[in-house]
mmCIF file of C-alpha atoms in Angstrom:
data_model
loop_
_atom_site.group_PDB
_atom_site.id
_atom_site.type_symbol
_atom_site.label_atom_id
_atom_site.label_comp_id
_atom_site.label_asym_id
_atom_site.label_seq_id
_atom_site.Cartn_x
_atom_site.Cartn_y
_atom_site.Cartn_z
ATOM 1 C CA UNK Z 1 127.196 59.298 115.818
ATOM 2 C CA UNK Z 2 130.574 57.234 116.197
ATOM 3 C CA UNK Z 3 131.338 54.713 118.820
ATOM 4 C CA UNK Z 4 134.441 54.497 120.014
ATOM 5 C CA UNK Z 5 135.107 50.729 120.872
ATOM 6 C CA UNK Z 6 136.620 49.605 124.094
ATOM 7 C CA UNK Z 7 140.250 48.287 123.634
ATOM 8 C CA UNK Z 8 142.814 47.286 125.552
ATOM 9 C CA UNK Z 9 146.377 49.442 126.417
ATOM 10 C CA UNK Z 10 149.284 47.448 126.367
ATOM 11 C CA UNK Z 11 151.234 50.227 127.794
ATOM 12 C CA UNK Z 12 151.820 51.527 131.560
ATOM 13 C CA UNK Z 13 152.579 55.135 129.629
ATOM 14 C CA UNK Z 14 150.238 57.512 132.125
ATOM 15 C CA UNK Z 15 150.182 60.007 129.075
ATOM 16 C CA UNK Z 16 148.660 57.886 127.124
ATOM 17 C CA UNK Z 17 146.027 56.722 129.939
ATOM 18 C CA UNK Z 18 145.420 60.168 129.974
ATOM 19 C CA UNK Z 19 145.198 61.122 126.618
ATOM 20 C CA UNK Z 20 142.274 58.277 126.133
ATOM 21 C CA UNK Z 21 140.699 58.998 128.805
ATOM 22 C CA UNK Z 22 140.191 63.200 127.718
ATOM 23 C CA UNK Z 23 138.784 62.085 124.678
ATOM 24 C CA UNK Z 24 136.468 59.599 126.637
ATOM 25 C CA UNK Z 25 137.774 56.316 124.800
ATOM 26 C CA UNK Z 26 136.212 53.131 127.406
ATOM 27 C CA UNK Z 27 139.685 50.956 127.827
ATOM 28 C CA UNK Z 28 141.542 48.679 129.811
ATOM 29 C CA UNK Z 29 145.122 49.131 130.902
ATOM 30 C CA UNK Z 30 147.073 45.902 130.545
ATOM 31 C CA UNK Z 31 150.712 46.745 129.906
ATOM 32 C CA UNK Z 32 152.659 44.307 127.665
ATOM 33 C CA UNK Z 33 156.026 42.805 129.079
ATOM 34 C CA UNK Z 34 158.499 42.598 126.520
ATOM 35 C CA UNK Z 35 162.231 42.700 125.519
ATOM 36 C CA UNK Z 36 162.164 46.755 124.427
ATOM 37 C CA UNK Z 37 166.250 45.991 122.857
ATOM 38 C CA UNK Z 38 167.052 47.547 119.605
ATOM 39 C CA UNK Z 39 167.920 45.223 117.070
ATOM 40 C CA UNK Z 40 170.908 45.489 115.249
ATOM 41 C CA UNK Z 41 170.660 47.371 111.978
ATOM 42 C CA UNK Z 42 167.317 48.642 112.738
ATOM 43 C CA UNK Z 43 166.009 52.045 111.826
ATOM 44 C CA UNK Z 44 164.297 54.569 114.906
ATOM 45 C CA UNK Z 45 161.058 53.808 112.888
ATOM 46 C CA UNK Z 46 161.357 50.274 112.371
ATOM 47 C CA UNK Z 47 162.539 49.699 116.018
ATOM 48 C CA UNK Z 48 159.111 51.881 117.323
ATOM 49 C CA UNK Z 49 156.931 49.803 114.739
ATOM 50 C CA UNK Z 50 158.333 46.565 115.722
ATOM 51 C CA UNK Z 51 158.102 47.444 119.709
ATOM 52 C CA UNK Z 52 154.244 48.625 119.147
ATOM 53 C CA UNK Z 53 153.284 45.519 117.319
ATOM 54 C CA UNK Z 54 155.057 42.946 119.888
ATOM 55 C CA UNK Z 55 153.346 44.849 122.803
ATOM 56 C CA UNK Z 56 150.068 44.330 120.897
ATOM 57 C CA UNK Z 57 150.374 41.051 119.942
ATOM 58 C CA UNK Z 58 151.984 40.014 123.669
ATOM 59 C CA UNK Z 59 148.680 41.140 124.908
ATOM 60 C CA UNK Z 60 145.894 40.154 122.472
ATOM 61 C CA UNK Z 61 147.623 36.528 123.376
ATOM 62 C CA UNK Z 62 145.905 36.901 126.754
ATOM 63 C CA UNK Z 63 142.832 38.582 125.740
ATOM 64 C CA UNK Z 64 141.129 36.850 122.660
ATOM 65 C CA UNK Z 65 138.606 38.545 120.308
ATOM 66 C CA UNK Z 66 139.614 41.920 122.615
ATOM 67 C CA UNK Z 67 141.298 45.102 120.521
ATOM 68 C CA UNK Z 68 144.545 45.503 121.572
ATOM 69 C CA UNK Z 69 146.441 49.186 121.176
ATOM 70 C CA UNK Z 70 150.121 48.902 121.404
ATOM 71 C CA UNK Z 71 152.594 51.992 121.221
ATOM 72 C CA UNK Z 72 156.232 52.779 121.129
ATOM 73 C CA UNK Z 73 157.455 56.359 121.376
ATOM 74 C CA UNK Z 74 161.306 57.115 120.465
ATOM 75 C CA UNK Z 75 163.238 60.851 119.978
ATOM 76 C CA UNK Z 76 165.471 60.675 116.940
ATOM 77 C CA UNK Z 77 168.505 63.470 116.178
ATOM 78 C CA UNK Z 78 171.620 63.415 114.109
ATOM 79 C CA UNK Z 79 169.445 59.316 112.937
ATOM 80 C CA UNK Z 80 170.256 58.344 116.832
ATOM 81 C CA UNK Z 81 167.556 57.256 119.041
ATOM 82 C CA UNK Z 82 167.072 59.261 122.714
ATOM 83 C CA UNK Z 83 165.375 56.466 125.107
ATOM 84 C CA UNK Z 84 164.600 57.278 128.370
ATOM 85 C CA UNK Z 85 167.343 58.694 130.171
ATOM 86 C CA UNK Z 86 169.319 56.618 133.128
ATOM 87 C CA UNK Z 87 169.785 59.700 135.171
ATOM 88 C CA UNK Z 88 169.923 63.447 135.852
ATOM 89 C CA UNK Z 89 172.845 63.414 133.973
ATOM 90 C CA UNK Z 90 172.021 61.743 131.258
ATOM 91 C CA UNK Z 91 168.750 63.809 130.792
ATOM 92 C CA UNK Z 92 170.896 66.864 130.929
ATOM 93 C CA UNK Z 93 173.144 65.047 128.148
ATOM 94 C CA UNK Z 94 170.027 64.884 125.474
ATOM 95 C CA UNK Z 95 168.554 67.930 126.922
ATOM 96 C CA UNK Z 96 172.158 69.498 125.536
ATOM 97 C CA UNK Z 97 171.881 67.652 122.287
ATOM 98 C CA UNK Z 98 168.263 68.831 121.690
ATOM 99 C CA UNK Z 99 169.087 72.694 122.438
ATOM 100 C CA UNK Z 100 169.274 74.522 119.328
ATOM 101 C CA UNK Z 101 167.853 72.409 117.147
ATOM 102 C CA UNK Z 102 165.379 69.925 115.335
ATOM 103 C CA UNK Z 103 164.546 66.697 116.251
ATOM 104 C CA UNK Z 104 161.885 64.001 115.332
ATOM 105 C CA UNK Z 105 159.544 62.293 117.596
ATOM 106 C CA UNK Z 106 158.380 59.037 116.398
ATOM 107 C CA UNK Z 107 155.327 56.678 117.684
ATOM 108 C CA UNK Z 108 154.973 52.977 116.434
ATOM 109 C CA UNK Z 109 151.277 52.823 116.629
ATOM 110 C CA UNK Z 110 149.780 48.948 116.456
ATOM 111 C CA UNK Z 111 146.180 47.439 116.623
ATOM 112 C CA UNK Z 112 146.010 43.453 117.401
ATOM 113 C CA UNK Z 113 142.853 41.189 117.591
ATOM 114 C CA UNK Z 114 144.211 37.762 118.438
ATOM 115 C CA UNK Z 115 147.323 36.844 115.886
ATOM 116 C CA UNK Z 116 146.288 39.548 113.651
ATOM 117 C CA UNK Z 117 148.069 42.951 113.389
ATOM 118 C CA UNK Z 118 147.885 45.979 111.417
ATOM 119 C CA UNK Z 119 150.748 49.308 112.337
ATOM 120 C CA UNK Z 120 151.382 52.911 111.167
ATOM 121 C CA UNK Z 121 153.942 55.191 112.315
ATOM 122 C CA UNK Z 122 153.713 58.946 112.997
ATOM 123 C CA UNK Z 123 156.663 61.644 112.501
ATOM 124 C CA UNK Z 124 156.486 65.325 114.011
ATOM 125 C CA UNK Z 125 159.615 67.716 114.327
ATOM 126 C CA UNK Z 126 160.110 69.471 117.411
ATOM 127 C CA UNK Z 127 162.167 72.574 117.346
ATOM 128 C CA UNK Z 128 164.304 73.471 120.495
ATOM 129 C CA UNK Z 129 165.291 76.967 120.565
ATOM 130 C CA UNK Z 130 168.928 77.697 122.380
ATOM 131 C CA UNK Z 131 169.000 76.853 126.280
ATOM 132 C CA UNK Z 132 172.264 78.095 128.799
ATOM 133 C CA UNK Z 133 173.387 75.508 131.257
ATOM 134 C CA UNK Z 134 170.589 77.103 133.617
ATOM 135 C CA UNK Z 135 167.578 76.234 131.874
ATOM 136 C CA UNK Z 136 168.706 72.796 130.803
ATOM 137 C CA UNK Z 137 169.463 72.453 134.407
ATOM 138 C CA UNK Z 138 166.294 73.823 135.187
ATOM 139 C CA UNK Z 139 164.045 71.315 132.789
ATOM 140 C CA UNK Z 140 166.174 68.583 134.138
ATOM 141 C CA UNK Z 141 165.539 68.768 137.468
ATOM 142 C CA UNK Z 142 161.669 70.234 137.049
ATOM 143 C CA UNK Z 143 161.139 68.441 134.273
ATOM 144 C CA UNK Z 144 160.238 64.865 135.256
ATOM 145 C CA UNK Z 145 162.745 63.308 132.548
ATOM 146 C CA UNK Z 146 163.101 59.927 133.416
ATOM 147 C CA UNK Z 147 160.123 58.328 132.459
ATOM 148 C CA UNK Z 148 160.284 60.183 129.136
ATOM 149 C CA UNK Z 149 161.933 59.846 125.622
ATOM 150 C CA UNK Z 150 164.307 62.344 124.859
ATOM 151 C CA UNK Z 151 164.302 63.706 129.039
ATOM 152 C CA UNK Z 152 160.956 66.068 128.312
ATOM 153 C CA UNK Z 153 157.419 66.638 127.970
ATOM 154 C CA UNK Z 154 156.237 68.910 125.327
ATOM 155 C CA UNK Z 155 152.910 69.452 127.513
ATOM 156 C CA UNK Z 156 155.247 70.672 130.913
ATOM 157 C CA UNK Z 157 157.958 72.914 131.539
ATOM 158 C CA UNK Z 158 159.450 72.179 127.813
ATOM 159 C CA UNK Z 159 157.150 74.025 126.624
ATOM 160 C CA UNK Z 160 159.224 76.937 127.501
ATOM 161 C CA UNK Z 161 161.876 76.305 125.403
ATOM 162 C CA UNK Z 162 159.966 75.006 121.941
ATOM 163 C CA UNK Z 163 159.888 77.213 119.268
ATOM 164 C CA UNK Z 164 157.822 74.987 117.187
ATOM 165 C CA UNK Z 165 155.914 72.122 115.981
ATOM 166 C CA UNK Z 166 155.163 70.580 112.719
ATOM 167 C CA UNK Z 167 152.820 67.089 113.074
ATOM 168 C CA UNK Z 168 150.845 66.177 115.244
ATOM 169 C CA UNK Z 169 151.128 67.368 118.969
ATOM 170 C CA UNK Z 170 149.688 64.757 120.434
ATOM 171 C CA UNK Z 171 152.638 62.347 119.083
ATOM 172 C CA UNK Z 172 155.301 64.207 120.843
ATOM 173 C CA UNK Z 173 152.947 64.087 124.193
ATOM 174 C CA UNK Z 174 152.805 59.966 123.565
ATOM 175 C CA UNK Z 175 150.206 58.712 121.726
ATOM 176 C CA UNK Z 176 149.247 59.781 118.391
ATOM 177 C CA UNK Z 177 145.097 59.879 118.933
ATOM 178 C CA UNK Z 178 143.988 60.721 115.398
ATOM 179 C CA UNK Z 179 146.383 57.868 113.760
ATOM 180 C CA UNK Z 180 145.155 55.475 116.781
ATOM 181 C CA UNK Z 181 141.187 56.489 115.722
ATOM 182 C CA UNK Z 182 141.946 55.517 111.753
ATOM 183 C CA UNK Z 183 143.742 52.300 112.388
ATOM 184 C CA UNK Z 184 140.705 50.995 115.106
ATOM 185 C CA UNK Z 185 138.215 52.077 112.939
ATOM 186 C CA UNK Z 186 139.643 50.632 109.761
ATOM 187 C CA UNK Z 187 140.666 47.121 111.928
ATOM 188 C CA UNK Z 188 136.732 47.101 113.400
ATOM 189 C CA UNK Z 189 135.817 47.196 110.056
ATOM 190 C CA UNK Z 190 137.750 44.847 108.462
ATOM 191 C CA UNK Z 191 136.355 42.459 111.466
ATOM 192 C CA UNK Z 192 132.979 43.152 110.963
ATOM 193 C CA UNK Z 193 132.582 44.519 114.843
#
């Protein structure tokens, strides 16, 4: 039988509280404070990898010898990065640009004990089918888009509208659980815990 070690989330994200909690990993929510700014030059994936591993190494600085999970989740379309939206109308904005078509969901994932860091990155394609003015309206306003990348949640009302899904699912809901369970496992074994 596995045991699933208890870590430490640098990350406020409630889906990801939630999705560690449903498979019943122990953990600690400590959320990391740091300058989330895109660097100049820097591609979606290296701008989610970098963001993961500073939010795991921010808070493995204040708790030694602990494991430390950090994660950064980004939407990417047309090689353009969809944050968070500022607004209603901005989440109608990338709710318009993701109508119709493809887009990528990308997670930085990073594990940290102390100074030491080890990060992977998952990539699933989410496929919009067409939405009219009233259903982008609709998944704006019902939607809950402004604490989300790319204005929706794949697990909500967005599900209408997907047509499908290639990767892992639980990426595009915010934390990729199967990549986070091979990087702890492979870092608690590399320690010795």
């Amino acid at each position: 039988m596995i045991d699933l070690p208890k870590i430490v989330l640098a990350s406020a994200s409630p889906r990801r509280v939630e999705i560690l909690t449903s498979v019943g990993w122990p953990f600690d929510k400590m959320p990391a404070d740091i300058d989330e700014s895109e660097v100049e030059g820097e591609t979606p994936a290296e701008y989610v990898t970098r963001l993961a591993e500073e939010k795991a190494l921010a808070v493995a600085r204040q708790r030694p010898n602990e494991i430390v999970l950090g994660a950064d989740t980004t939407v990417v379309i047309d090689d353009g990065i969809l944050g968070k939206p500022l607004d209603l109308d901005d989440a109608k904005r990338m709710l318009g640009l993701l109508s119709g078509r493809s887009h990528f969901v990308l997670t930085g994932v990073a594990v940290a004990i102390n100074d030491k860091v080890e990060s992977a990155l998952e990539r699933t394609r989410v496929d919009f089918r067409e939405m009219d003015e009233d259903e982008i309206e609709f998944l704006a306003v019902k939607g809950d888009p402004l604490d989300k990348a790319g204005a929706y949640a794949v697990q909500a009302q967005a599900a209408l509208f997907i047509s499908g899904i290639e990767g892992d699912y639980w990426n595009v809901v915010g934390l990729p659980i199967g990549l986070v369970y091979r990087l702890i496992m492979n870092k608690k074994a590399k320690a010795g815990r």
